[in-house]
Coordinates of C-alpha atoms and ligand atoms in Angstrom, one line a residue:
M306 CA 3.7 15.4 38.0
S307 CA 4.8 14.6 34.5
K308 CA 2.5 12.5 32.5
S309 CA 4.0 10.2 29.9
E310 CA 2.8 10.4 26.3
S311 CA 1.0 7.1 26.5
E312 CA -1.2 8.3 29.3
M313 CA -2.6 11.2 27.2
C314 CA -5.8 11.0 25.2
F315 CA -5.2 10.0 21.6
Y316 CA -7.9 12.4 20.2
C317 CA -6.8 15.3 22.4
K318 CA -3.2 14.8 21.1
E319 CA -4.4 14.7 17.4
Y320 CA -6.5 17.9 17.9
Y321 CA -3.6 19.6 19.6
K322 CA -1.5 19.1 16.5
V323 CA -3.8 21.4 14.6
T324 CA -5.0 23.8 17.3
Q325 CA -2.4 24.7 19.9
D326 CA -5.0 25.9 22.4
Y327 CA -6.4 22.4 22.7
P328 CA -6.2 21.1 26.3
V329 CA -4.7 17.6 26.2
N330 CA -6.5 15.4 28.8
T331 CA -5.2 12.4 30.6
A332 CA -6.6 9.1 29.3
T333 CA -8.7 7.1 31.6
H334 CA -10.2 4.7 29.1
D335 CA -8.4 2.1 26.9
V336 CA -5.2 3.0 28.7
G337 CA -2.4 0.8 27.3
S338 CA -4.0 0.5 23.9
F339 CA -2.8 2.4 20.7
T340 CA -5.6 4.9 21.4
P341 CA -6.1 5.7 25.0
R342 CA -9.0 8.2 25.5
C343 CA -10.1 10.8 28.0
F344 CA -13.7 10.8 29.3
L345 CA -14.7 13.5 26.8
H346 CA -13.5 11.3 23.9
W347 CA -14.9 8.1 25.2
Q348 CA -18.5 6.8 24.9
Y349 CA -21.9 8.2 25.4
E350 CA -25.1 6.3 26.3
C351 CA -27.7 6.4 23.6
S352 CA -31.0 7.5 25.1
K353 CA -32.9 5.1 22.8
C354 CA -31.0 1.8 22.9
G355 CA -29.0 2.4 26.1
I356 CA -25.8 1.3 24.4
M357 CA -22.5 3.1 25.2
T358 CA -21.4 4.4 21.8
H359 CA -18.1 6.0 20.5
F360 CA -18.4 9.8 20.7
N361 CA -18.1 10.1 16.9
G362 CA -21.3 8.0 16.4
V363 CA -23.6 9.8 18.7
A364 CA -25.4 13.2 18.6
W365 CA -27.0 15.4 21.3
C366 CA -30.4 16.9 20.8
S367 CA -30.6 20.2 22.7
A368 CA -34.4 20.4 22.3
C369 CA -35.1 16.9 23.7
K370 CA -32.0 16.6 25.9
E371 CA -31.4 13.1 24.4
F372 CA -28.5 11.3 22.8
T373 CA -29.1 9.3 19.7
C374 CA -26.6 6.8 18.2
V375 CA -26.0 5.8 14.6
N376 CA -27.3 2.3 15.2
C377 CA -30.8 3.5 16.1
V378 CA -31.4 5.8 13.1
E379 CA -30.1 6.5 9.6
E380 CA -27.4 9.1 9.7
R381 CA -26.2 11.3 6.8
M382 CA -22.7 12.4 5.8
V383 CA -21.7 16.0 5.6
R384 CA -18.5 16.9 3.8
K385 CA -16.7 19.6 5.7
E386 CA -13.1 20.1 6.8
F387 CA -12.7 20.5 10.5
L388 CA -9.9 19.6 12.9
V389 CA -8.3 16.5 11.4
Y390 CA -11.3 15.4 9.4
D391 CA -13.1 16.1 6.1
Y392 CA -16.6 15.0 7.0
Y393 CA -18.9 14.3 9.9
Y394 CA -22.2 12.5 10.5
E395 CA -25.5 14.2 11.1
I396 CA -27.8 12.0 13.2
P397 CA -31.5 12.6 13.4
C398 CA -32.8 12.7 17.0
H399 CA -34.8 9.6 17.8
I400 CA -37.6 11.7 19.4
C401 CA -38.0 14.9 17.2
G402 CA -36.1 13.8 14.1
E403 CA -34.0 17.0 14.0
Y404 CA -30.6 16.4 12.6
N405 CA -27.7 17.1 15.0
P406 CA -24.0 16.7 14.3
A407 CA -22.1 13.8 15.9
L408 CA -20.1 14.8 18.9
D409 CA -16.8 15.2 17.1
Y410 CA -18.2 18.0 15.0
A411 CA -20.3 19.3 17.8
E412 CA -17.2 19.8 19.8
Y413 CA -15.5 21.8 17.0
N414 CA -18.8 23.7 16.6
G415 CA -19.1 24.6 20.3
T416 CA -22.4 22.7 20.7
H417 CA -21.1 19.6 22.6
P418 CA -23.4 19.1 25.7
F419 CA -20.3 19.6 28.0
Q420 CA -19.5 22.9 26.3
I421 CA -23.0 24.3 26.6
G422 CA -23.5 22.9 30.1
E423 CA -26.4 20.7 29.3
Q424 CA -24.5 17.6 30.6
T425 CA -21.8 17.5 33.2
P426 CA -18.8 15.2 32.7
K427 CA -18.6 12.5 35.3
E428 CA -14.8 12.6 35.2
D429 CA -12.5 15.5 35.5
V430 CA -11.8 16.8 32.0
I431 CA -10.8 20.2 30.6
V432 CA -13.3 21.0 27.9
W433 CA -12.0 23.0 24.9
M434 CA -13.8 26.1 23.9
P435 CA -13.3 26.7 20.2
I436 CA -12.8 30.5 20.3
Y437 CA -9.8 30.3 17.9
R438 CA -11.5 27.9 15.6
D439 CA -11.1 30.1 12.6
E440 CA -7.3 30.1 13.1
I441 CA -6.9 26.4 12.7
Q442 CA -4.7 25.6 9.7
P443 CA -6.3 23.5 7.0
Q444 CA -5.1 19.9 6.9
E445 CA -4.1 17.8 3.9
F446 CA -7.1 16.0 2.6
P447 CA -8.6 13.6 1.6
H448 CA -9.0 12.2 5.0
Q449 CA -7.6 8.8 4.0
A450 CA -4.2 10.3 4.0
W451 CA -4.6 11.1 7.7
G452 CA -5.8 7.6 8.2
F453 CA -2.7 6.1 6.5
E454 CA -0.4 8.3 8.6
R455 CA -2.2 7.4 11.8
I456 CA -1.8 3.7 11.0
L457 CA 1.8 4.1 9.9
S458 CA 2.7 6.2 12.9
L459 CA 2.2 3.1 15.0
G460 CA 5.3 1.5 13.5
G461 CA 8.3 2.1 11.2
H462 CA 7.5 2.0 7.5
V463 CA 9.1 2.5 4.1
E464 CA 8.7 6.1 2.9
F465 CA 6.0 6.5 0.3
K466 CA 3.9 9.1 -1.3
R467 CA 0.9 8.8 -3.6
L468 CA 1.4 11.2 -6.5
E469 CA -1.4 13.2 -8.2
S470 CA 0.7 13.5 -11.4
L471 CA 4.1 12.5 -12.8
D472 CA 4.9 16.0 -13.9
D473 CA 7.8 16.4 -11.6
F474 CA 9.1 12.9 -12.0
D475 CA 10.9 10.7 -14.6
P476 CA 10.5 7.1 -13.5
I477 CA 13.4 6.0 -15.8
S478 CA 15.9 8.5 -14.5
L479 CA 14.9 7.4 -10.9
W480 CA 15.9 3.9 -11.9
D481 CA 19.1 5.2 -13.2
D482 CA 19.8 6.9 -9.9
I483 CA 19.1 3.6 -8.0
T484 CA 21.1 1.5 -10.4
P485 CA 24.4 1.1 -8.4
I486 CA 22.4 0.1 -5.3
W487 CA 20.2 -2.3 -7.3
V488 CA 23.1 -3.9 -9.2
R489 CA 25.0 -4.5 -5.9
K490 CA 21.9 -6.1 -4.4
M491 CA 21.3 -8.4 -7.4
R492 CA 24.9 -9.2 -8.2
D493 CA 25.8 -11.0 -5.1
E494 CA 22.8 -13.2 -6.0
R495 CA 21.9 -13.5 -2.3
E496 CA 19.0 -11.1 -2.3
F497 CA 16.5 -13.1 -0.3
H498 CA 13.3 -12.4 -2.2
H499 CA 14.6 -13.1 -5.6
K500 CA 16.7 -16.0 -4.6
H501 CA 14.0 -17.8 -2.5
M502 CA 10.6 -16.4 -3.2
I503 CA 10.5 -15.2 -6.8
L504 CA 13.0 -16.7 -9.2
P505 CA 12.5 -20.4 -8.3
E506 CA 8.8 -19.9 -9.3
V507 CA 9.5 -17.8 -12.3
Y508 CA 11.9 -20.5 -13.6
R509 CA 9.6 -23.4 -12.8
L510 CA 6.7 -21.7 -14.7
L511 CA 8.8 -20.6 -17.6
D512 CA 10.1 -24.1 -18.0
A513 CA 13.0 -23.0 -20.3
Q514 CA 14.4 -25.6 -22.7
K515 CA 17.7 -25.6 -24.4
D516 CA 17.5 -23.6 -27.6
D517 CA 14.2 -21.9 -26.6
K518 CA 14.2 -18.3 -27.9
I519 CA 13.3 -16.2 -24.9
L520 CA 12.7 -12.5 -24.6
D521 CA 13.5 -11.0 -21.2
V522 CA 11.4 -7.8 -20.9
A523 CA 12.8 -5.1 -18.6
C524 CA 15.9 -7.3 -18.0
G525 CA 17.7 -4.8 -15.8
E526 CA 21.2 -5.8 -14.9
G527 CA 20.6 -9.3 -16.5
R528 CA 20.2 -11.7 -13.6
V529 CA 17.4 -13.6 -15.2
A530 CA 18.9 -13.5 -18.7
R531 CA 22.2 -15.0 -17.4
D532 CA 20.5 -17.8 -15.5
L533 CA 18.4 -18.8 -18.5
A534 CA 21.4 -18.5 -20.9
K535 CA 23.5 -20.8 -18.7
N536 CA 20.7 -23.3 -19.2
G537 CA 21.2 -23.2 -22.9
S538 CA 18.3 -20.9 -24.0
K539 CA 18.8 -18.1 -26.5
I540 CA 18.2 -14.9 -24.7
T541 CA 17.4 -11.4 -25.8
G542 CA 17.1 -8.8 -23.0
I543 CA 15.6 -5.4 -23.4
D544 CA 15.6 -2.5 -20.9
I545 CA 15.7 1.3 -21.0
S546 CA 17.5 2.1 -17.8
E547 CA 21.2 2.4 -17.1
M548 CA 21.1 -1.0 -15.6
L549 CA 21.5 -2.4 -19.1
E550 CA 25.1 -1.1 -19.2
Y551 CA 25.9 -3.4 -16.3
A552 CA 24.3 -6.3 -18.1
V553 CA 26.3 -5.6 -21.3
E554 CA 29.5 -5.2 -19.3
R555 CA 29.0 -8.5 -17.7
E556 CA 28.1 -10.3 -20.9
E557 CA 31.4 -9.0 -22.4
K558 CA 33.2 -10.8 -19.6
E559 CA 31.1 -14.0 -19.4
K560 CA 30.1 -14.4 -23.0
L561 CA 26.8 -16.3 -22.6
G562 CA 25.5 -15.2 -26.0
I563 CA 22.9 -12.9 -24.6
K564 CA 21.7 -10.0 -26.9
Y565 CA 21.0 -6.9 -25.0
L566 CA 19.0 -4.0 -26.5
N567 CA 18.1 -0.6 -25.2
L568 CA 14.5 -0.8 -26.3
N569 CA 11.1 0.4 -25.0
T570 CA 8.4 -2.2 -24.7
S571 CA 6.2 -0.2 -27.0
E572 CA 8.7 -0.9 -29.8
L573 CA 8.8 -4.7 -29.5
S574 CA 6.8 -5.5 -32.6
N575 CA 8.7 -3.0 -34.8
K576 CA 12.0 -4.5 -33.7
F577 CA 11.3 -8.2 -33.7
G578 CA 8.1 -8.7 -35.8
E579 CA 5.2 -11.0 -34.9
A580 CA 5.7 -14.4 -33.2
S581 CA 9.4 -14.2 -33.0
F582 CA 9.9 -15.7 -29.5
D583 CA 9.1 -19.1 -27.9
K584 CA 8.7 -17.6 -24.5
V585 CA 8.7 -14.2 -22.9
V586 CA 9.6 -13.4 -19.3
C587 CA 9.2 -10.2 -17.3
N588 CA 10.6 -10.4 -13.8
M589 CA 9.4 -7.8 -11.2
A590 CA 8.9 -5.0 -13.6
L591 CA 5.2 -4.7 -14.7
M592 CA 4.3 -2.8 -11.6
D593 CA 7.0 -0.2 -12.5
I594 CA 5.7 0.2 -16.0
E595 CA 3.1 3.0 -16.4
D596 CA 1.7 1.8 -19.7
Y597 CA 1.3 -1.9 -18.9
Q598 CA -1.5 -2.2 -21.5
T599 CA 0.8 -1.4 -24.4
T600 CA 3.5 -3.6 -22.9
L601 CA 1.2 -6.6 -22.7
K602 CA -0.1 -6.1 -26.2
Q603 CA 3.4 -5.9 -27.6
I604 CA 4.5 -9.0 -25.6
A605 CA 1.5 -11.0 -27.0
N606 CA 2.5 -9.8 -30.5
V607 CA 6.1 -11.0 -30.5
L608 CA 5.2 -14.3 -28.7
K609 CA 4.5 -17.4 -30.8
E610 CA 1.2 -19.2 -30.7
D611 CA 1.2 -21.6 -27.7
G612 CA 4.2 -19.8 -26.3
L613 CA 4.5 -19.0 -22.6
F614 CA 4.6 -15.6 -21.1
V615 CA 5.6 -15.6 -17.4
F616 CA 5.8 -12.5 -15.2
S617 CA 6.3 -11.7 -11.6
I618 CA 5.1 -8.6 -9.7
T619 CA 4.8 -7.4 -6.2
H620 CA 1.5 -8.8 -5.0
P621 CA -1.2 -6.2 -5.9
A622 CA -3.3 -7.0 -2.8
F623 CA -0.8 -7.7 -0.1
A624 CA 2.4 -5.9 -0.9
W625 CA 3.5 -2.3 -0.7
P626 CA 2.1 0.2 -1.5
T627 CA -1.4 -1.3 -1.3
C628 CA -0.7 -2.9 1.9
T629 CA 1.9 -2.3 4.5
S630 CA 3.1 -3.9 7.7
F631 CA 4.3 -2.4 10.9
R632 CA 5.6 -3.7 14.2
V633 CA 4.1 -3.0 17.5
P634 CA 6.1 -2.5 19.6
K635 CA 8.0 -0.4 17.0
G636 CA 11.3 -1.9 15.9
S637 CA 10.5 -5.4 17.3
K638 CA 12.3 -8.1 15.4
R639 CA 9.8 -10.8 16.4
N640 CA 7.4 -11.6 13.5
E641 CA 4.4 -12.1 15.7
D642 CA 4.7 -8.4 16.5
K643 CA 4.1 -7.6 12.8
L644 CA 0.7 -6.5 11.6
R645 CA -0.3 -6.1 8.0
V646 CA -2.9 -3.6 6.9
V647 CA -4.5 -2.9 3.5
L648 CA -4.3 0.9 2.8
N649 CA -6.2 1.2 -0.4
Y650 CA -6.3 -1.7 -3.0
F651 CA -8.1 0.4 -5.6
D652 CA -5.8 3.4 -5.4
E653 CA -4.0 3.4 -8.8
R654 CA -2.2 6.7 -8.3
P655 CA 1.5 6.4 -9.0
T656 CA 3.5 6.0 -5.8
L657 CA 6.9 7.2 -4.9
V658 CA 8.5 4.5 -2.9
N659 CA 11.8 4.3 -1.2
Y660 CA 14.0 1.2 -1.5
G661 CA 17.2 2.9 -0.5
G662 CA 16.5 5.3 -3.4
S663 CA 13.3 6.6 -4.8
L664 CA 11.3 4.7 -7.4
I665 CA 7.8 5.2 -9.0
Q666 CA 5.4 2.3 -8.8
F667 CA 2.1 2.0 -10.6
P668 CA -0.2 -0.1 -8.3
R669 CA -3.2 -1.7 -9.9
P670 CA -5.7 -4.4 -8.9
I671 CA -5.2 -8.0 -9.9
S672 CA -8.3 -7.8 -12.1
S673 CA -6.6 -5.1 -14.2
Y674 CA -3.7 -7.5 -15.0
L675 CA -5.9 -10.5 -15.6
N676 CA -8.4 -8.6 -17.8
E677 CA -5.6 -7.1 -19.9
L678 CA -4.0 -10.6 -20.4
A679 CA -7.4 -11.9 -21.5
R680 CA -7.7 -9.0 -24.0
N681 CA -4.4 -10.0 -25.6
N682 CA -5.1 -13.8 -25.9
L683 CA -2.8 -14.6 -23.1
V684 CA -4.6 -17.4 -21.3
L685 CA -3.9 -18.0 -17.6
K686 CA -2.3 -21.4 -17.0
E687 CA -1.0 -21.1 -13.5
M688 CA -0.8 -18.5 -10.8
S689 CA 1.7 -18.7 -8.0
E690 CA 1.6 -16.7 -4.8
S691 CA 5.0 -17.9 -3.6
K692 CA 4.4 -19.4 -0.2
A693 CA 7.4 -20.2 1.9
S694 CA 8.1 -23.9 2.3
E695 CA 8.6 -25.5 5.7
E696 CA 12.3 -25.9 4.9
L697 CA 12.6 -22.2 4.1
V698 CA 10.9 -21.3 7.3
K699 CA 13.3 -23.5 9.2
K700 CA 16.3 -22.0 7.4
F701 CA 15.2 -18.3 7.4
P702 CA 12.8 -17.9 10.3
R703 CA 13.2 -14.1 10.6
H704 CA 12.4 -13.7 6.9
T705 CA 9.6 -16.2 6.7
Y706 CA 8.1 -17.1 10.0
M707 CA 4.4 -15.9 10.1
D708 CA 5.2 -13.9 7.0
Y709 CA 5.6 -15.8 3.7
E710 CA 3.7 -18.6 5.2
T711 CA 0.8 -16.3 6.0
Y712 CA 0.8 -13.7 3.2
P713 CA 2.3 -13.6 -0.2
D714 CA 4.3 -10.5 -1.2
F715 CA 4.7 -11.6 -4.8
L716 CA 2.5 -12.9 -7.6
I717 CA 3.8 -14.9 -10.4
I718 CA 1.6 -15.6 -13.4
Q719 CA 2.1 -18.1 -16.2
T720 CA 0.0 -17.6 -19.4
V721 CA -0.1 -19.2 -22.8
K722 CA -0.8 -17.5 -26.1
K723 CA -4.0 -18.9 -27.6
S724 CA -5.3 -16.8 -30.5
N725 CA -8.4 -18.9 -31.0
F726 CA -9.5 -19.4 -27.5
Ligands
LIG825 ZN1 -9.5 13.5 24.8
LIG826 ZN1 -28.9 3.9 20.1
LIG827 ZN1 -34.8 15.9 19.6

């Protein structure tokens, strides 16, 4: 008889990945869920409270022949790498107070009551004996990484990697590599997110007037600069990636009077001097800029008193790479099959993401942005989380149904410079 993958125990399969002598048992509990489990990896009845408890939250006391669960006593955490984990709980016996490891570690340690014969499984399971324990290859820790992968393995996902350092990467040259893809994407001006979710809000909040002197920070291939220039505003666009060449090339053809400069945000004050712009806009770029603090400081510097600074970013709480979504069943195009999970909101490590080419993003919490704005006299005026309108949902159901009407992927912030606030 051949057993399908889905009938096998989730835990047995995970352990088998690291120790090839692990016997994979048939699942008899939670069959049909993401994590079907065998009897060994199911639940054990706490001898104190009588509640059936997940095996990783209950310990066996050999002296008292009793199970104790984490809800009845105060457990402690022991940091140790074993199987696919990097810690386990030690749970004091509710009778004698002796600390015993929870059953996940007990199994690895060879002290599980089924292994030592102090309990008999009520269902047919092959119990692993950890004789080759020392040969198990160490896993990649911290354990959250395994948690991410487990979640992400349930559905397709954009490739990503949190980086410990930027030593092997140059964020700008990565942008250069992706330039042709990005320019094509932005040029046909049909890119869904910019066209419908981001730019209408950026333009509403920027409220550009004819003859406004506007600085477009990290202008890329010039989409925003062109839109604003057509409206009669006087635009200066700065960028340091190769995308700027496309912007310049297009300006030579269209002649909208846009000035483009290859300039780093840290040089803004040197180049333009204080209070030289009525407004500053930065569209979908601050999350790609490592030193956002200097960037915001420089922006505040070149902005006139009472001038508006408007920026858009991927939403720090709900968008990639803090959050991800996956579909169960995998590949389903129905939006009700889409689940969103927060991976780690506070993880500020640079992240290598793949948008048809690799890019580095610098995720940071909303509070980091807001506090930095406050430090630079940029007072919050309005915040937009770009919710899909009813008309948009009707027109683009696959893009928006149960998606942009449920979660925002973008955050757009309007601030005003007030030095004496
Ligand atoms: Zn199992
Ligand atoms: Zn209990
Ligand atoms: Zn005991």
